mmCIF file with all atom_site columns, C-alpha atoms and ligand atoms in Angstrom:
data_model
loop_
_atom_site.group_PDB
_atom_site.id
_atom_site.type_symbol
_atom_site.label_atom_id
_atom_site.label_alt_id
_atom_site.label_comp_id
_atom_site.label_asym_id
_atom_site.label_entity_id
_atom_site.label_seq_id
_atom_site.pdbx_PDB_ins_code
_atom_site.Cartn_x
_atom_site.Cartn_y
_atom_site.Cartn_z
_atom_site.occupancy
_atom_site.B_iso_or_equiv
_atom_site.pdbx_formal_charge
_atom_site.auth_seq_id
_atom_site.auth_comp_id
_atom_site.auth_asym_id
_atom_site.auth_atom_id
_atom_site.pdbx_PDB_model_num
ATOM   1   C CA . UNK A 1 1   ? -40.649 16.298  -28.491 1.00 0.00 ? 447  UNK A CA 1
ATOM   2   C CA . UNK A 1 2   ? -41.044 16.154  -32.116 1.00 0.00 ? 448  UNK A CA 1
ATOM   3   C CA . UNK A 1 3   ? -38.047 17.765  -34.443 1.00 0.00 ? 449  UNK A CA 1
ATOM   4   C CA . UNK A 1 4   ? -37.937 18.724  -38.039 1.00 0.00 ? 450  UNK A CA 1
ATOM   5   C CA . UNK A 1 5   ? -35.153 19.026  -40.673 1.00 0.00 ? 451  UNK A CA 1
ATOM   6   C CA . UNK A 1 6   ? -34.720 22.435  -39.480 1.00 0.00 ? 452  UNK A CA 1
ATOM   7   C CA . UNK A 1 7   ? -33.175 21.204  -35.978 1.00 0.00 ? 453  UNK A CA 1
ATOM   8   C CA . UNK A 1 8   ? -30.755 18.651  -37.797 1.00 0.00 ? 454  UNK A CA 1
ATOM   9   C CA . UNK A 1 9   ? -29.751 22.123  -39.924 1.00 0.00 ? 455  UNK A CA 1
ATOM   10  C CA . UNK A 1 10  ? -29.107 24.199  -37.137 1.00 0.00 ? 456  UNK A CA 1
ATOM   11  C CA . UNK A 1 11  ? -27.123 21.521  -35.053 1.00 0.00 ? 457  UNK A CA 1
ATOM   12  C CA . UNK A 1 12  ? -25.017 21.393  -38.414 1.00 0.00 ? 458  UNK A CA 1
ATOM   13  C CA . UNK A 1 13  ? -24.328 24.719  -38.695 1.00 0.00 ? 459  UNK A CA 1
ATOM   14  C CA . UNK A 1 14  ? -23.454 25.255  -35.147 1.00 0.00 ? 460  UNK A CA 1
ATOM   15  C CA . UNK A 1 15  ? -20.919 22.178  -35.339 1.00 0.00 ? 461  UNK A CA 1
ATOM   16  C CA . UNK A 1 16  ? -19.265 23.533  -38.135 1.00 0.00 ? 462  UNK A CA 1
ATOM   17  C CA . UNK A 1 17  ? -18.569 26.523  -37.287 1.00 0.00 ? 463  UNK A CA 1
ATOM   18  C CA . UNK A 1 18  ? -17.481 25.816  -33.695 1.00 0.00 ? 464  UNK A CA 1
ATOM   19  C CA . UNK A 1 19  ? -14.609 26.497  -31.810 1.00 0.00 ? 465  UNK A CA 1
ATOM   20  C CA . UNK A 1 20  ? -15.876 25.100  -28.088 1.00 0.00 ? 466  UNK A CA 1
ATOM   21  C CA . UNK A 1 21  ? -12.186 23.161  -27.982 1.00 0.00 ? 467  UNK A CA 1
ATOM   22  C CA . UNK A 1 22  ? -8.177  23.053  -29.281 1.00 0.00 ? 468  UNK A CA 1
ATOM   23  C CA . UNK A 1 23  ? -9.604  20.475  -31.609 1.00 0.00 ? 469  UNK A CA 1
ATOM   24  C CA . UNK A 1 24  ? -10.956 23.123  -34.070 1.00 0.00 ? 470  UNK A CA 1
ATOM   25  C CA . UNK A 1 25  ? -7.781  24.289  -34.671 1.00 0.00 ? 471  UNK A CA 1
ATOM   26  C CA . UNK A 1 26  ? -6.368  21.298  -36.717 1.00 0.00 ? 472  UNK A CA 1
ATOM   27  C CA . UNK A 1 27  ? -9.292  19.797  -37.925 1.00 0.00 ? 473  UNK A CA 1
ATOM   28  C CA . UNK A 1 28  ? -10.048 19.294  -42.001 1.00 0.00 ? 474  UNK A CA 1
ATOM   29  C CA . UNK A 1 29  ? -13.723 18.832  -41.630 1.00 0.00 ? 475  UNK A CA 1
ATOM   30  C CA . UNK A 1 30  ? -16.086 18.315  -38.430 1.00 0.00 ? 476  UNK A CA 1
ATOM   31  C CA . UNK A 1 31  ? -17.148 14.620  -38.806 1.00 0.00 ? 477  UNK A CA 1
ATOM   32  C CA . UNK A 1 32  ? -21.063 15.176  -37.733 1.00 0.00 ? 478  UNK A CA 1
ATOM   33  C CA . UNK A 1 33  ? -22.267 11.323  -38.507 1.00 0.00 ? 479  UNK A CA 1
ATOM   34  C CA . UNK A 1 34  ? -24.242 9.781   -41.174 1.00 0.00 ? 480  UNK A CA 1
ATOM   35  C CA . UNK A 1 35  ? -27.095 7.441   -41.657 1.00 0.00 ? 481  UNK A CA 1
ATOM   36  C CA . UNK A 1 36  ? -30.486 6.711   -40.968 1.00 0.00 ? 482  UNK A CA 1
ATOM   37  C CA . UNK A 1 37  ? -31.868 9.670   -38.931 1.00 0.00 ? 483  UNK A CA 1
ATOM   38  C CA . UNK A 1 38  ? -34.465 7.910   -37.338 1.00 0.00 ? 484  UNK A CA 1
ATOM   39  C CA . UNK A 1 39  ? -32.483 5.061   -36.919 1.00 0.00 ? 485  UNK A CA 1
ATOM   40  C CA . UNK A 1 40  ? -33.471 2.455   -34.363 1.00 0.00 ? 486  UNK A CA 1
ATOM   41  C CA . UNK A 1 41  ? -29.875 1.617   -33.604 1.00 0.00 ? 487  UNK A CA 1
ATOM   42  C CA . UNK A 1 42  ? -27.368 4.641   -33.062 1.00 0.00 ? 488  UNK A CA 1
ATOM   43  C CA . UNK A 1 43  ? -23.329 3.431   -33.033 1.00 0.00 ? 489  UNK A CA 1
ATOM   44  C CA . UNK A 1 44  ? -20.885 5.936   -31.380 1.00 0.00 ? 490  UNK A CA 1
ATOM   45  C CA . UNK A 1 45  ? -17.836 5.495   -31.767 1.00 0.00 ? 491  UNK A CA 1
ATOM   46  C CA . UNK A 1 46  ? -14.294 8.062   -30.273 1.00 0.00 ? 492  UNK A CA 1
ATOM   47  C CA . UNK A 1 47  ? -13.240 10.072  -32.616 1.00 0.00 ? 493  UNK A CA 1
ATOM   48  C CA . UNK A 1 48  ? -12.395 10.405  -36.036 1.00 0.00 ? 494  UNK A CA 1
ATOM   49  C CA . UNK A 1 49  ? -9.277  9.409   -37.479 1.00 0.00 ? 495  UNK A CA 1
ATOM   50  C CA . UNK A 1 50  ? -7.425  10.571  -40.250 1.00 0.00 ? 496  UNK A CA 1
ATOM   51  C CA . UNK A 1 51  ? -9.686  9.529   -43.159 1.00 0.00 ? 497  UNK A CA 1
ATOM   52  C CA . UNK A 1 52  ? -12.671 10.547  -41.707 1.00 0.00 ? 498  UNK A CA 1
ATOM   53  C CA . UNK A 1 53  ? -11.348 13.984  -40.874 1.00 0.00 ? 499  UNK A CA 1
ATOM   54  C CA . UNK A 1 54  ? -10.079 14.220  -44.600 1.00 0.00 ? 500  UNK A CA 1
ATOM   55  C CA . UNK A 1 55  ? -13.692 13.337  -45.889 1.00 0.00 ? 501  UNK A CA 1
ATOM   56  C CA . UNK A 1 56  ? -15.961 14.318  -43.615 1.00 0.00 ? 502  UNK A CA 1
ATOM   57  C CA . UNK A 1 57  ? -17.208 10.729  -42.867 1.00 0.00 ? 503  UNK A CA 1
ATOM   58  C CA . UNK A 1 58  ? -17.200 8.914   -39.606 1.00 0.00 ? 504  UNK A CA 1
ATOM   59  C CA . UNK A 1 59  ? -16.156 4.923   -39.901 1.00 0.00 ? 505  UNK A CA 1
ATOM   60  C CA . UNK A 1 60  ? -13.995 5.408   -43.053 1.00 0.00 ? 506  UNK A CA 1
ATOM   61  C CA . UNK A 1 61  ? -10.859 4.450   -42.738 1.00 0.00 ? 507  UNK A CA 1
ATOM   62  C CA . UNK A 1 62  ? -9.592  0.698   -41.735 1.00 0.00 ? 508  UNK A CA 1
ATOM   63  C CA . UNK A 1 63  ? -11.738 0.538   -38.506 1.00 0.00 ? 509  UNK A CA 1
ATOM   64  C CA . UNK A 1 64  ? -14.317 1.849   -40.783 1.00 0.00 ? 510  UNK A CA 1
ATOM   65  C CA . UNK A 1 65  ? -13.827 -0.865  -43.126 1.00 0.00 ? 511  UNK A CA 1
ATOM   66  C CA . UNK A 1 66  ? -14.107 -3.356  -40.935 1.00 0.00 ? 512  UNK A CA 1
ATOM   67  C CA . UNK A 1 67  ? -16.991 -2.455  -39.033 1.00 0.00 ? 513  UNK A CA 1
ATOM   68  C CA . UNK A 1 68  ? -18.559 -2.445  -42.919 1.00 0.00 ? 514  UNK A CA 1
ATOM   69  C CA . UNK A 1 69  ? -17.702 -6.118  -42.640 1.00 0.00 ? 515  UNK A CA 1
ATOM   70  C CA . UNK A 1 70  ? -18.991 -6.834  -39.473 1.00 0.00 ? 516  UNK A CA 1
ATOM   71  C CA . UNK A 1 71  ? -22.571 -5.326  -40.529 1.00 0.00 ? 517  UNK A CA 1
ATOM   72  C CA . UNK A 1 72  ? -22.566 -7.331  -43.925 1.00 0.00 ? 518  UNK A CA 1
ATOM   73  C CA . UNK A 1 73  ? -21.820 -10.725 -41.869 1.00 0.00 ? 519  UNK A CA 1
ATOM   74  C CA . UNK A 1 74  ? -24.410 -9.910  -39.585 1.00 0.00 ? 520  UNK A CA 1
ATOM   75  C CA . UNK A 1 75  ? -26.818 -8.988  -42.091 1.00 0.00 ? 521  UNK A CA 1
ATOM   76  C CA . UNK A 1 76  ? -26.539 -4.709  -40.994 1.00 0.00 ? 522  UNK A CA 1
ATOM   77  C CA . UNK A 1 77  ? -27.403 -2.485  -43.875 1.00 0.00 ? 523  UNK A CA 1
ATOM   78  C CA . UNK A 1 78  ? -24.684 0.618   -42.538 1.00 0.00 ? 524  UNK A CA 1
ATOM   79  C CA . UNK A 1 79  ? -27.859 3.001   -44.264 1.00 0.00 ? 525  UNK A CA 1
ATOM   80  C CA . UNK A 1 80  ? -29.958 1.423   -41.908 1.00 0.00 ? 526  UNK A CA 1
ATOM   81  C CA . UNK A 1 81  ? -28.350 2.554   -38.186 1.00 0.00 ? 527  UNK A CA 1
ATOM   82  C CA . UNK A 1 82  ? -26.702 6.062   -37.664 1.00 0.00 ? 528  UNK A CA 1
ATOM   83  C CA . UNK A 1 83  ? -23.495 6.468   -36.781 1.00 0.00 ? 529  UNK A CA 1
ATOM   84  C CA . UNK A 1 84  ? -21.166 8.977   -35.376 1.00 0.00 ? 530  UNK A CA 1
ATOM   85  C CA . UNK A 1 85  ? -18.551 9.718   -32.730 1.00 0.00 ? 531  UNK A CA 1
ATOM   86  C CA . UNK A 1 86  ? -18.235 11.264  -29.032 1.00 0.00 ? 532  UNK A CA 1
ATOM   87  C CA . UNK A 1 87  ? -15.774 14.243  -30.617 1.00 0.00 ? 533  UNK A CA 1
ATOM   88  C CA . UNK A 1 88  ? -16.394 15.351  -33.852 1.00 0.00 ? 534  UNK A CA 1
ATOM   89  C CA . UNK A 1 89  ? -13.130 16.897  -34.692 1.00 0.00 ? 535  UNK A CA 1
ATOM   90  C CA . UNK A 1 90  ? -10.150 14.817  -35.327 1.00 0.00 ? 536  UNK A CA 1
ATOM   91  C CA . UNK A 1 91  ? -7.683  14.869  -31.700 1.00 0.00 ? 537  UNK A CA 1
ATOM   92  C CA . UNK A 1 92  ? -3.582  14.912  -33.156 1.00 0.00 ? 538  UNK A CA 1
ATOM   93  C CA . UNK A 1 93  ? -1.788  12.090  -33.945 1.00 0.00 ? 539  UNK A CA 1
ATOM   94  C CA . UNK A 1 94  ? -5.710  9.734   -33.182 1.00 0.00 ? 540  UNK A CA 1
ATOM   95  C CA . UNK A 1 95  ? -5.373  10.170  -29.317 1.00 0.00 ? 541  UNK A CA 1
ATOM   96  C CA . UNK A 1 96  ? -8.207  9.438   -26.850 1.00 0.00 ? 542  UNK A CA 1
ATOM   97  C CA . UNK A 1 97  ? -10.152 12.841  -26.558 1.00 0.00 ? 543  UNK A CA 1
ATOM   98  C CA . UNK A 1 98  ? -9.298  14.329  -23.145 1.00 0.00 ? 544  UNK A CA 1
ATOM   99  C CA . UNK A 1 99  ? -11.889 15.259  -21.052 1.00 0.00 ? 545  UNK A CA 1
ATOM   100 C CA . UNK A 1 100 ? -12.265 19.019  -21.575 1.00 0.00 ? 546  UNK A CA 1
ATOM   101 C CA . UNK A 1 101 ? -12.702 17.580  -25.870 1.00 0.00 ? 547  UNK A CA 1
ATOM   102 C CA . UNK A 1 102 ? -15.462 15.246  -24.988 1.00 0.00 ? 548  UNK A CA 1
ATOM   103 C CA . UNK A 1 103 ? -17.377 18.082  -22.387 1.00 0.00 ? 549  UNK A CA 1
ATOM   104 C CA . UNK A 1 104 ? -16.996 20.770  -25.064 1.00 0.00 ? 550  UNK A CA 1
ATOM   105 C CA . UNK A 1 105 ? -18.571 18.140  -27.977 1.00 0.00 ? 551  UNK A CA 1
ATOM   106 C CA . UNK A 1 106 ? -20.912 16.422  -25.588 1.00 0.00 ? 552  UNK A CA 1
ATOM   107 C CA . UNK A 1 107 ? -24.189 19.030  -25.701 1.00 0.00 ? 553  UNK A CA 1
ATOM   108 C CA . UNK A 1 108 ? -23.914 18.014  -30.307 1.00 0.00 ? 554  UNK A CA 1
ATOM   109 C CA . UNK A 1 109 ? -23.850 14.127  -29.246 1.00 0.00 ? 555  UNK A CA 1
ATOM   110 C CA . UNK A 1 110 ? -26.515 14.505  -26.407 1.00 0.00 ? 556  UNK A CA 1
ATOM   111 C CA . UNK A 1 111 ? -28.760 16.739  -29.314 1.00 0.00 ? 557  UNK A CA 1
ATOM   112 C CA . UNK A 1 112 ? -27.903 13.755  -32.026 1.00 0.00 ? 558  UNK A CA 1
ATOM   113 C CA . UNK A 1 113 ? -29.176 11.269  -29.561 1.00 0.00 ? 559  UNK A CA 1
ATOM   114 C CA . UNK A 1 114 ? -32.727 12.855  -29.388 1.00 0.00 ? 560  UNK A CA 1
ATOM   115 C CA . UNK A 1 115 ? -33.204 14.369  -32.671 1.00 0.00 ? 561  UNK A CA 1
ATOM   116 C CA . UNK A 1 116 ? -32.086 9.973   -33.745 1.00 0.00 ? 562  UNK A CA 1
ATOM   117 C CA . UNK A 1 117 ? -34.139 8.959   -30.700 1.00 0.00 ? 563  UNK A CA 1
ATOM   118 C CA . UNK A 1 118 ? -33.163 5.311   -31.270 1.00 0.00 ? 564  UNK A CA 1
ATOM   119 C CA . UNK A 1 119 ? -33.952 1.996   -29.046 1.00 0.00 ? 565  UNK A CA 1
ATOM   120 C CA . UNK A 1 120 ? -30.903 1.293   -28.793 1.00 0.00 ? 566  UNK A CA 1
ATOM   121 C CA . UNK A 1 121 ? -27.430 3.472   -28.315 1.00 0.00 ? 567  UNK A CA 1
ATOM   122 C CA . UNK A 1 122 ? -24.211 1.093   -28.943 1.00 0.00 ? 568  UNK A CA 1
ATOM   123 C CA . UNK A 1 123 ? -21.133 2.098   -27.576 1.00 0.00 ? 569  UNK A CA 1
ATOM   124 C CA . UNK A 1 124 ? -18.172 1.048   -29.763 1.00 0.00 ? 570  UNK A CA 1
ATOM   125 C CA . UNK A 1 125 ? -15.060 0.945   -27.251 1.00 0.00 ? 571  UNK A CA 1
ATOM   126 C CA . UNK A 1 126 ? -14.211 2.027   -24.225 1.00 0.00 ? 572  UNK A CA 1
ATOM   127 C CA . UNK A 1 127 ? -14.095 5.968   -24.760 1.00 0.00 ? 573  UNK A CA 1
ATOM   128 C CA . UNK A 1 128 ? -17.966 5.977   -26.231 1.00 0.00 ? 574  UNK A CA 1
ATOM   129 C CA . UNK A 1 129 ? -18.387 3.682   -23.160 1.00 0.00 ? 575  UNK A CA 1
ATOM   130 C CA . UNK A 1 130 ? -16.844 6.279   -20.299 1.00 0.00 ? 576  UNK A CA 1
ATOM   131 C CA . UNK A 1 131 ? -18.802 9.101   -22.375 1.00 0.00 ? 577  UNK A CA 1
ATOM   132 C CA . UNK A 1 132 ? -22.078 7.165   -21.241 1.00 0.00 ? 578  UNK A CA 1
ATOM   133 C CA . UNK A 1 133 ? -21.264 5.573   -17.755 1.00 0.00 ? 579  UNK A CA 1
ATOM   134 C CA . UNK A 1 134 ? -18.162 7.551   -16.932 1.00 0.00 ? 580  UNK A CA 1
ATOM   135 C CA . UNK A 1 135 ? -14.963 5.817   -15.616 1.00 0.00 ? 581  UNK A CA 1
ATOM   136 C CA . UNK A 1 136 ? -15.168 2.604   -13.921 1.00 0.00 ? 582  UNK A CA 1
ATOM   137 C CA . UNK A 1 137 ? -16.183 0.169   -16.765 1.00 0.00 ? 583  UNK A CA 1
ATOM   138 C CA . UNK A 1 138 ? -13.573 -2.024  -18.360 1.00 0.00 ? 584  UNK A CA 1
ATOM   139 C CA . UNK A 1 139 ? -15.053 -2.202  -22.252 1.00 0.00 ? 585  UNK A CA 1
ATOM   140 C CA . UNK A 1 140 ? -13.489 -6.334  -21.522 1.00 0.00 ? 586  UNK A CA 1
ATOM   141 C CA . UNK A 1 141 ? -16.221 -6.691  -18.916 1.00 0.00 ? 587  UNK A CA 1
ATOM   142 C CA . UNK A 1 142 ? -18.405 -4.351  -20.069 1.00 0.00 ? 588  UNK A CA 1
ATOM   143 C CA . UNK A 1 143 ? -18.836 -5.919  -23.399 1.00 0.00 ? 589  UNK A CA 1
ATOM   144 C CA . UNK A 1 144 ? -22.250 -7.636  -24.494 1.00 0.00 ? 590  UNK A CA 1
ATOM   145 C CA . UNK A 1 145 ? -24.216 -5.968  -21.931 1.00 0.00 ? 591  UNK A CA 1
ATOM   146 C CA . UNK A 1 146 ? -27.003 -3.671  -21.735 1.00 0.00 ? 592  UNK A CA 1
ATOM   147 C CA . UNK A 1 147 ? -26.797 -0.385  -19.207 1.00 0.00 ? 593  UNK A CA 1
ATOM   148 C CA . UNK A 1 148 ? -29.213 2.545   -18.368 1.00 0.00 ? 594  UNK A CA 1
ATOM   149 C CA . UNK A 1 149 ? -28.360 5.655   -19.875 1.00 0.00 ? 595  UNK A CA 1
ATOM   150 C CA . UNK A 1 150 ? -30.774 8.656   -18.625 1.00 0.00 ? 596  UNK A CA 1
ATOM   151 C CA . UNK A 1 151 ? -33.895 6.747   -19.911 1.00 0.00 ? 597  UNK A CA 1
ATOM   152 C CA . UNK A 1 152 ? -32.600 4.760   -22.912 1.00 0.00 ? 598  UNK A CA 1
ATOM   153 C CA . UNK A 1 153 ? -29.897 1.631   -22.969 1.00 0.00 ? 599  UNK A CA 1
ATOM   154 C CA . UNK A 1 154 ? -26.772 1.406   -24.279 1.00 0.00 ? 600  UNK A CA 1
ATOM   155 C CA . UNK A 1 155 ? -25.544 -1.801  -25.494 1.00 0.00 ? 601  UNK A CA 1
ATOM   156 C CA . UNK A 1 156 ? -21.282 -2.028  -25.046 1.00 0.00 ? 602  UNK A CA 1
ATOM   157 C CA . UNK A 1 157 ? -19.179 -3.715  -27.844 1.00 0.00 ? 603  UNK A CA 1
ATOM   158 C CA . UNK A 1 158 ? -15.253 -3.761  -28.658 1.00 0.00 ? 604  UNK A CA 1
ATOM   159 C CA . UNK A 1 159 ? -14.155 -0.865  -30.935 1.00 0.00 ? 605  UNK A CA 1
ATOM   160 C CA . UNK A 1 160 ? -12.795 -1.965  -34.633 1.00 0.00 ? 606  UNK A CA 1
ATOM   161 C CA . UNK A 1 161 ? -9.555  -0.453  -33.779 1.00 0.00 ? 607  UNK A CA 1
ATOM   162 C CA . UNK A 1 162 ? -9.148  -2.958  -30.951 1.00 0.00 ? 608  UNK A CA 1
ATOM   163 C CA . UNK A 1 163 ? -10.477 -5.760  -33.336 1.00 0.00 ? 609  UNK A CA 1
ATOM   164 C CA . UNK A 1 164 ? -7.971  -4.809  -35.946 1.00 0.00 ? 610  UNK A CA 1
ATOM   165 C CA . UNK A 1 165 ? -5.030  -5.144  -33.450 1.00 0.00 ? 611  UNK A CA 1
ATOM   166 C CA . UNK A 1 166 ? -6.001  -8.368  -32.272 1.00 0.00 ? 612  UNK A CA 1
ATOM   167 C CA . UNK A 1 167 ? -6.737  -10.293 -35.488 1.00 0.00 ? 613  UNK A CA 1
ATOM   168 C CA . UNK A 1 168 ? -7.272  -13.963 -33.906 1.00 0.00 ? 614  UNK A CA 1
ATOM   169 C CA . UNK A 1 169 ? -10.782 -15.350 -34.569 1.00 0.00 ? 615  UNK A CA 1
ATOM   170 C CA . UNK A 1 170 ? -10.896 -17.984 -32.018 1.00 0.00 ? 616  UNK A CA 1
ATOM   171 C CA . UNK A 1 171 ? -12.788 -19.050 -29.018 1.00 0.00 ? 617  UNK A CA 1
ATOM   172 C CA . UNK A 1 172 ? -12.402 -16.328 -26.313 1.00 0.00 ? 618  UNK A CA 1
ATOM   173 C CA . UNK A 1 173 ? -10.649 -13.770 -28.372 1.00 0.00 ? 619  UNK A CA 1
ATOM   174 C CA . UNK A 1 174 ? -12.037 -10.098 -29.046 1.00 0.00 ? 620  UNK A CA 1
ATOM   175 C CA . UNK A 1 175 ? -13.163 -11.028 -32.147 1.00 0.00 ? 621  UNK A CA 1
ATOM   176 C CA . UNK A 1 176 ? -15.400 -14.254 -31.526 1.00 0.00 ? 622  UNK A CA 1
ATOM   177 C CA . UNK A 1 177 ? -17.225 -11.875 -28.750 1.00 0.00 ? 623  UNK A CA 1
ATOM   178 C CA . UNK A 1 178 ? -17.866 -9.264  -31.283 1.00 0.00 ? 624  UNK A CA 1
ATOM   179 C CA . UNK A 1 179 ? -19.195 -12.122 -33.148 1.00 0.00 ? 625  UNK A CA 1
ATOM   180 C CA . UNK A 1 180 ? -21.471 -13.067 -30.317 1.00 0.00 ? 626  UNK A CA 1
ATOM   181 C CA . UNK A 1 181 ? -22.343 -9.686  -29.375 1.00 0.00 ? 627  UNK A CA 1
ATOM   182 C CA . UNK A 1 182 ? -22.989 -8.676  -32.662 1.00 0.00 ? 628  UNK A CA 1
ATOM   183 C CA . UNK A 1 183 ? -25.670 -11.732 -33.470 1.00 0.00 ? 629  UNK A CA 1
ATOM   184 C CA . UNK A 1 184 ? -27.091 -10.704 -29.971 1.00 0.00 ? 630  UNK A CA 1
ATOM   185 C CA . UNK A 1 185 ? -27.504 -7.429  -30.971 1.00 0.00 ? 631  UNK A CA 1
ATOM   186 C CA . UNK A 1 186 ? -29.278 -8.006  -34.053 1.00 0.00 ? 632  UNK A CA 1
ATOM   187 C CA . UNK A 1 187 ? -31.993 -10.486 -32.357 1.00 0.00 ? 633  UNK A CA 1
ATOM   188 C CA . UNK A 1 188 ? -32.593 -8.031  -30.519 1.00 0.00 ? 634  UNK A CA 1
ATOM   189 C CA . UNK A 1 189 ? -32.837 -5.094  -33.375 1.00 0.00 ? 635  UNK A CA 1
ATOM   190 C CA . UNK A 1 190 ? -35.232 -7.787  -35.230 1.00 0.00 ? 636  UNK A CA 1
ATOM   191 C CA . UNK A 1 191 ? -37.300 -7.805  -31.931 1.00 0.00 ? 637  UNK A CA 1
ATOM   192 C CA . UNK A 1 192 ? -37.269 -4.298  -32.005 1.00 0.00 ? 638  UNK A CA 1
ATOM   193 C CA . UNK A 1 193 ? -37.934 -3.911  -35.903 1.00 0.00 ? 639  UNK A CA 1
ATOM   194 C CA . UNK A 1 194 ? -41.295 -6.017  -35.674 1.00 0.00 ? 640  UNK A CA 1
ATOM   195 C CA . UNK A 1 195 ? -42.475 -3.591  -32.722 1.00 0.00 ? 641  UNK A CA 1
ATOM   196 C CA . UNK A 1 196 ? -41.413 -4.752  -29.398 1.00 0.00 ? 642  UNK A CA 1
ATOM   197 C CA . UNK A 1 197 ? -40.670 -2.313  -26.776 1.00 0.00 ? 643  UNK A CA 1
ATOM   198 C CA . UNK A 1 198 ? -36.869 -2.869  -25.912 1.00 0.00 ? 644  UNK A CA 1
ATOM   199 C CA . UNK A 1 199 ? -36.977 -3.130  -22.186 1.00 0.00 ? 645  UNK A CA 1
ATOM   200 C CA . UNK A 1 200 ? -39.893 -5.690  -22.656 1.00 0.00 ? 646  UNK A CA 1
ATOM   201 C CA . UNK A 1 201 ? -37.165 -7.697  -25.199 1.00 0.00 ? 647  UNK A CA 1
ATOM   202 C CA . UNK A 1 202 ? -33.912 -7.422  -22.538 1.00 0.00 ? 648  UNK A CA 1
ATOM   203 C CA . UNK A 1 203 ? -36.312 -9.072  -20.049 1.00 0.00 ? 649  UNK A CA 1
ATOM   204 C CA . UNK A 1 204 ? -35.253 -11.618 -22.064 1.00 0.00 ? 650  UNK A CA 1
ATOM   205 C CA . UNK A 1 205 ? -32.462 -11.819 -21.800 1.00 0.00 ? 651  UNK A CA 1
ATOM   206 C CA . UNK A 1 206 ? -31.367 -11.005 -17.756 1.00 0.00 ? 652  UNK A CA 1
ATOM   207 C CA . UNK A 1 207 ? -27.799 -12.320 -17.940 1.00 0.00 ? 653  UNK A CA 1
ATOM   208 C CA . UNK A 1 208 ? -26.799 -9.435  -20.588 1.00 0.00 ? 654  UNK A CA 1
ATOM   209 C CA . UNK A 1 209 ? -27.734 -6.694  -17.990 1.00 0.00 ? 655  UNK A CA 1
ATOM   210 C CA . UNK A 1 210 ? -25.148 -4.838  -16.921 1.00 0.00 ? 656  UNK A CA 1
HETATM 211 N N1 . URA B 2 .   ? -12.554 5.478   -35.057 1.00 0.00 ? 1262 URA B N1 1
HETATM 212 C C1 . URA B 2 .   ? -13.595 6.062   -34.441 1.00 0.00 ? 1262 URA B C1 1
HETATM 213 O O1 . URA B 2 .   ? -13.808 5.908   -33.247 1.00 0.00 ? 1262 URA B O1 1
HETATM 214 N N2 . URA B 2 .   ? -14.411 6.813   -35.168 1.00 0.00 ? 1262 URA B N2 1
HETATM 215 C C2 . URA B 2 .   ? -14.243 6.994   -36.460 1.00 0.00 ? 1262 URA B C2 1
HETATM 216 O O2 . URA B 2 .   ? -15.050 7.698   -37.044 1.00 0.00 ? 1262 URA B O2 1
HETATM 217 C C3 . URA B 2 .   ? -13.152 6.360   -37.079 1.00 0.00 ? 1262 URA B C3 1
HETATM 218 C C4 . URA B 2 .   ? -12.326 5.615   -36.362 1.00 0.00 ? 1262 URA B C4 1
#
């Protein structure tokens, strides 16, 4: 299906003006996502936080910050990829979204996902993770593998949040897997950037299939 500016205008407009859930009531500004619209690799994070419902922005605030980090050590322009949340209003106090939030918001995220059409979804945490697969996947052994979703893979990674709480670096901890995962991830994108089909590349690569 092709789509045109028009379609990201209307799925705009029908955000910010909606009331599907309790979340409306409190929220600043509807955090819709930003970046590359035909990005080849689509992040989704759980919600915004404070920050982002202030400005509008998803990824601003500390988690933001350091996921900007994690992209420049990797080599990840943030313009590049598109990025954006499975609620787009801010849940009190930075709670999970319940499931009755992430049902109302999940038609915008499902029309995001094929007006982006990327090769590659990544799931940052475990609430982007149970939006995708549903309960039943730990993000600890979920993390650094590849899974079906409807007819395109998602690719599961710790959220910055958890990252940020668990500030060792070494071998074994959260952050040396992000590490790993994260230099996986962008073999992969280069794979994908120079025109290979992505389930051809994860053939690759059979141990990271989850
Ligand atoms: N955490 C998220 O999951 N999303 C944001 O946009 C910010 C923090």
């Amino acid at each position: 299906m092709l789509f045109s500016a028009q379609d990201w205008d209307e799925l705009e407009t029908s955000l910010r003006s909606c009331k599907k859930c309790p979340l409306a009531e409190n929220r600043t500004n509807v955090v819709v996502g930003e970046g590359n619209r035909s990005a080849e690799l689509m992040f989704v994070g759980e919600a915004p936080g404070a920050d982002e419902d202030i400005q509008g922005r998803p990824f601003v605030g500390k988690a933001g910050q350091l996921l900007d980090k994690i992209f420049e050590v990797v080599g990840l322009d943030r313009k590049e990829v598109y990025i954006t949340n499975t609620v787009k209003c801010r849940p009190p106090g930075n709670r999970v979204p319940n499931n009755q939030e992430m049902t109302a918001c999940a038609p915008f995220l499902e029309m995001q996902i094929e007006l982006v059409n990327p090769a590659a979804l990544i799931a940052l945490g475990s609430t982007a993770l149970t939006w995708f697969l549903g309960k039943g996947y730990a993000i600890t052994k979920a993390r650094g593998k590849w899974y079906r979703w409807r007819y395109r893979f998602v690719f599961a990674v710790f959220h910055p949040s958890y990252l940020l709480r668990n500030p060792s670096r070494k071998k074994g901890s959260p952050k040396w897997y992000m590490w790993q995962d994260m230099l996986h991830l962008m073999e992969v994108y280069g794979r994908i950037k120079n025109g290979e089909r992505i389930d051809s590349i994860l053939k690759d690569y059979p141990e990271r299939l989850g």
